[in-house]
CSV table of C-alpha atoms in Angstrom, one decimal:
chain,number,residue,atom,x,y,z
A,1,MET,CA,-18.8,18.4,15.1
A,2,PRO,CA,-16.7,21.1,16.8
A,3,LYS,CA,-15.1,20.0,20.0
A,4,ALA,CA,-15.4,22.3,23.0
A,5,GLY,CA,-12.2,24.0,23.9
A,6,ILE,CA,-10.5,23.4,20.5
A,7,THR,CA,-9.5,26.3,18.3
A,8,TYR,CA,-9.9,25.6,14.6
A,9,GLY,CA,-8.0,27.0,11.7
A,10,PRO,CA,-9.8,28.1,8.4
A,11,ARG,CA,-11.7,25.5,6.5
A,12,ILE,CA,-9.9,24.0,3.5
A,13,LYS,CA,-11.8,24.3,0.3
A,14,ALA,CA,-12.8,20.9,-1.0
A,15,PRO,CA,-12.1,19.9,-4.6
A,16,ASP,CA,-15.1,19.6,-6.9
A,17,TYR,CA,-15.6,15.9,-6.3
A,18,ASP,CA,-18.7,15.7,-8.5
A,19,GLN,CA,-16.6,16.9,-11.5
A,20,ILE,CA,-13.7,14.6,-10.5
A,21,ALA,CA,-16.2,11.7,-10.5
A,22,GLU,CA,-17.7,12.6,-13.8
A,23,ASP,CA,-14.2,12.9,-15.4
A,24,ALA,CA,-13.1,9.6,-13.9
A,25,LYS,CA,-16.1,7.8,-15.2
A,26,LYS,CA,-15.6,9.1,-18.7
A,27,GLN,CA,-11.9,8.1,-18.5
A,28,ALA,CA,-12.8,4.6,-17.4
A,29,LEU,CA,-15.3,4.2,-20.1
A,30,LYS,CA,-12.8,5.4,-22.7
A,31,SER,CA,-10.2,3.0,-21.4
A,32,LEU,CA,-12.8,0.2,-21.8
A,33,GLY,CA,-13.4,1.2,-25.4
A,34,LEU,CA,-16.9,2.5,-24.6
A,35,GLU,CA,-18.3,6.0,-25.1
A,36,ARG,CA,-21.5,5.4,-23.2
A,37,PRO,CA,-22.6,2.8,-20.7
A,38,GLU,CA,-25.1,1.3,-23.1
A,39,ASP,CA,-22.3,0.5,-25.6
A,40,LEU,CA,-21.6,-2.6,-23.6
A,41,VAL,CA,-24.4,-4.5,-25.3
A,42,ALA,CA,-23.8,-3.1,-28.8
A,43,LYS,CA,-20.0,-3.0,-29.1
A,44,ALA,CA,-18.0,-4.7,-26.4
A,45,ARG,CA,-16.5,-8.1,-26.7
A,46,PRO,CA,-16.4,-9.7,-23.3
A,47,ASP,CA,-12.9,-11.2,-23.7
A,48,ASP,CA,-11.6,-7.7,-24.7
A,49,LEU,CA,-13.6,-6.0,-22.0
A,50,VAL,CA,-12.4,-8.2,-19.1
A,51,ALA,CA,-8.8,-7.6,-20.1
A,52,LYS,CA,-9.2,-3.8,-20.3
A,53,ALA,CA,-11.1,-3.8,-17.0
A,54,ALA,CA,-8.3,-5.7,-15.3
A,55,ARG,CA,-5.7,-3.1,-16.4
A,56,ILE,CA,-7.9,-0.3,-15.0
A,57,LEU,CA,-8.2,-2.1,-11.7
A,58,GLU,CA,-4.4,-2.6,-11.6
A,59,GLN,CA,-3.7,1.0,-12.3
A,60,ALA,CA,-6.3,2.3,-9.9
A,61,ASP,CA,-5.1,0.0,-7.1
A,62,ALA,CA,-1.5,1.2,-7.7
A,63,GLU,CA,-2.6,4.8,-7.5
A,64,MET,CA,-4.5,4.3,-4.3
A,65,ALA,CA,-1.6,2.4,-2.7
A,66,LEU,CA,0.7,5.2,-3.6
A,67,HIS,CA,-1.4,8.1,-2.4
A,68,LEU,CA,-3.7,6.8,0.3
A,69,ASP,CA,-1.1,7.0,3.0
A,70,ASP,CA,-0.3,10.6,2.0
A,71,ARG,CA,-4.0,11.5,2.3
A,72,ASP,CA,-4.4,9.9,5.7
A,73,GLN,CA,-1.1,11.3,7.1
A,74,ALA,CA,-2.3,14.8,6.1
A,75,LEU,CA,-5.7,14.1,7.6
A,76,ALA,CA,-4.2,13.0,10.9
A,77,HIS,CA,-1.9,16.1,11.0
A,78,LEU,CA,-4.9,18.3,10.5
A,79,TRP,CA,-6.9,16.4,13.2
A,80,PHE,CA,-4.2,16.4,15.9
A,81,TYR,CA,-1.9,19.4,15.2
A,82,ASP,CA,-3.8,21.9,13.2
A,83,PRO,CA,-7.5,21.2,13.7
A,84,ARG,CA,-9.9,22.1,11.0
A,85,LEU,CA,-13.6,21.7,10.5
A,86,GLY,CA,-15.0,20.0,7.4
A,87,LEU,CA,-12.2,17.6,6.9
A,88,ALA,CA,-14.5,14.9,5.7
A,89,LYS,CA,-15.8,17.1,2.9
A,90,THR,CA,-12.2,18.2,2.0
A,91,ALA,CA,-11.1,14.6,1.8
A,92,GLY,CA,-14.1,13.4,-0.2
A,93,LEU,CA,-15.2,11.1,2.6
A,94,SER,CA,-18.2,10.6,4.8
A,95,THR,CA,-17.8,11.7,8.4
A,96,MET,CA,-17.5,8.1,9.5
A,97,GLY,CA,-15.0,7.4,6.6
A,98,TYR,CA,-12.7,10.2,7.6
A,99,ARG,CA,-12.8,9.3,11.3
A,100,HIS,CA,-12.0,5.7,10.3
A,101,ALA,CA,-9.1,6.8,8.3
A,102,VAL,CA,-7.6,8.8,11.2
A,103,ALA,CA,-8.3,6.1,13.7
A,104,LYS,CA,-6.7,3.4,11.6
A,105,LEU,CA,-3.5,5.5,11.1
A,106,ALA,CA,-3.4,6.5,14.8
A,107,TYR,CA,-4.4,3.2,16.4
A,108,GLY,CA,-4.2,0.6,13.7
A,109,ASP,CA,-8.0,0.0,14.2
A,110,LYS,CA,-10.5,2.1,12.2
A,111,GLN,CA,-13.2,1.4,14.9
A,112,HIS,CA,-11.0,2.9,17.7
A,113,ALA,CA,-12.6,6.0,19.2
A,114,LEU,CA,-10.8,9.3,18.6
A,115,PRO,CA,-9.7,11.1,21.7
A,116,GLU,CA,-11.9,13.7,23.4
A,117,VAL,CA,-9.8,16.5,24.9
A,118,ALA,CA,-10.4,20.2,25.9
A,119,SER,CA,-7.5,22.0,24.3
A,120,ASN,CA,-5.3,22.1,21.2
A,121,GLU,CA,-2.2,21.4,23.4
A,122,ALA,CA,-3.7,18.2,24.8
A,123,LEU,CA,-4.7,17.1,21.3
A,124,ALA,CA,-1.2,17.7,19.9
A,125,GLY,CA,0.3,15.9,22.9
A,126,ILE,CA,-1.8,12.8,22.2
A,127,GLY,CA,-0.7,13.0,18.5
A,128,GLN,CA,2.9,13.1,19.5
A,129,ASP,CA,2.5,10.2,21.9
A,130,LEU,CA,0.8,8.2,19.1
A,131,GLY,CA,3.7,9.0,16.8
A,132,ILE,CA,1.5,11.0,14.3
A,133,ARG,CA,3.9,12.6,11.8
A,134,ARG,CA,3.7,16.3,11.3
A,135,VAL,CA,3.1,17.1,7.6
A,136,GLU,CA,4.4,20.3,6.2
A,137,GLY,CA,1.9,21.8,3.7
A,138,ALA,CA,-0.8,19.4,5.0
A,139,GLU,CA,-3.6,21.3,3.5
A,140,LYS,CA,-2.2,21.1,-0.1
A,141,LYS,CA,-1.1,17.5,0.3
A,142,LEU,CA,-4.5,16.5,1.6
A,143,VAL,CA,-6.3,18.1,-1.4
A,144,GLU,CA,-3.9,16.6,-3.9
A,145,ALA,CA,-3.8,13.1,-2.5
A,146,ALA,CA,-7.5,12.9,-1.8
A,147,SER,CA,-8.4,14.0,-5.4
A,148,ILE,CA,-6.1,11.3,-6.8
A,149,VAL,CA,-7.5,8.6,-4.5
A,150,TYR,CA,-11.1,9.6,-5.2
A,151,ALA,CA,-10.7,9.5,-8.9
A,152,ALA,CA,-8.9,6.2,-8.8
A,153,ARG,CA,-11.7,4.7,-6.7
A,154,ILE,CA,-14.3,5.9,-9.2
A,155,ARG,CA,-12.4,4.4,-12.1
A,156,ARG,CA,-12.0,1.2,-10.2
A,157,ASN,CA,-15.7,1.0,-9.4
A,158,VAL,CA,-16.6,1.5,-13.0
A,159,ALA,CA,-14.1,-1.1,-14.1
A,160,VAL,CA,-15.4,-3.7,-11.6
A,161,ARG,CA,-19.0,-3.3,-12.8
A,162,TYR,CA,-18.0,-4.0,-16.4
A,163,MET,CA,-15.6,-6.7,-15.4
A,164,GLN,CA,-18.5,-8.5,-13.7
A,165,GLU,CA,-20.6,-8.3,-16.8
A,166,ALA,CA,-17.8,-9.5,-19.0
A,167,VAL,CA,-17.0,-12.4,-16.6
A,168,LEU,CA,-20.6,-13.5,-16.6
A,169,ALA,CA,-20.8,-13.3,-20.4
A,170,LEU,CA,-17.7,-15.4,-20.8
A,171,SER,CA,-19.0,-18.0,-18.3
A,172,LEU,CA,-22.1,-18.6,-20.4
A,173,PRO,CA,-22.7,-19.9,-24.0
A,174,PRO,CA,-21.3,-19.4,-26.6
A,175,TYR,CA,-18.0,-18.9,-24.6
A,176,ASP,CA,-18.4,-21.3,-21.6
A,177,TRP,CA,-15.0,-20.2,-20.3
A,178,SER,CA,-13.9,-21.5,-16.9
A,179,PRO,CA,-12.9,-18.9,-14.2
A,180,GLU,CA,-9.3,-20.2,-14.6
A,181,LYS,CA,-9.3,-19.5,-18.3
A,182,ILE,CA,-10.8,-16.0,-17.8
A,183,ALA,CA,-8.2,-15.2,-15.1
A,184,GLU,CA,-5.4,-16.3,-17.4
A,185,HIS,CA,-6.7,-14.3,-20.3
A,186,ALA,CA,-7.1,-11.2,-18.1
A,187,GLY,CA,-3.8,-11.7,-16.2
A,188,VAL,CA,-5.4,-11.7,-12.8
A,189,HIS,CA,-5.8,-14.2,-9.9
A,190,ARG,CA,-8.7,-16.7,-10.4
A,191,ASP,CA,-10.1,-15.7,-7.0
A,192,LEU,CA,-10.9,-12.2,-8.4
A,193,ILE,CA,-12.8,-13.8,-11.3
A,194,TYR,CA,-14.8,-16.1,-9.0
A,195,LYS,CA,-15.7,-13.0,-6.9
A,196,GLN,CA,-16.8,-11.0,-9.8
A,197,ARG,CA,-18.8,-13.9,-11.3
A,198,ARG,CA,-20.6,-14.4,-8.0
A,199,ALA,CA,-21.4,-10.7,-7.8
A,200,ALA,CA,-22.7,-10.6,-11.4
A,201,ARG,CA,-24.8,-13.7,-10.8
A,202,THR,CA,-26.3,-12.2,-7.7
A,203,ARG,CA,-27.2,-9.0,-9.5
A,204,HIS,CA,-28.9,-10.8,-12.3
A,205,GLY,CA,-30.7,-13.3,-10.0
A,206,LEU,CA,-28.8,-16.3,-11.3
């Protein structure tokens, strides 16, 4: 919502996040060795699937770790120093999500309220006092980083769902693998396997 007394620059055109999501889902399925979601039942071996899903998680987490700060730094710059409307849409976030991102960067607490001021100068002054970094080319950097983070999160979500199914299958006959054995096979910490098995059991009412 526009703040009284604040002058806003032009809106930044948002990437086509629907297309990014569709492409990311297809890429994740391909990396899992599946062409369609229903191929899970017909084609996928759970031991193979859990290992492939783990690699997708690893790559997605690395991409998000690499680009999330760039996204949030650009967001904060555009909130404090060069205010724009529609930043949530530009970043591929909900309104609450983008406010949480700015608040976490500015205050170290995503629940912290963002300042209410009556001028661009006052807003910029608060940004400087908080140590918000000025980002040259913030518009372009926001779009680029947000697109990468969005796609990585979609791929991760797809991989998690299939990992859960694979972990559950490996936990049952004829495999009867322990979480420790699954974790060793997938190259992940056992806590992740316990978490995914619990989620899968809950979803299937087990």
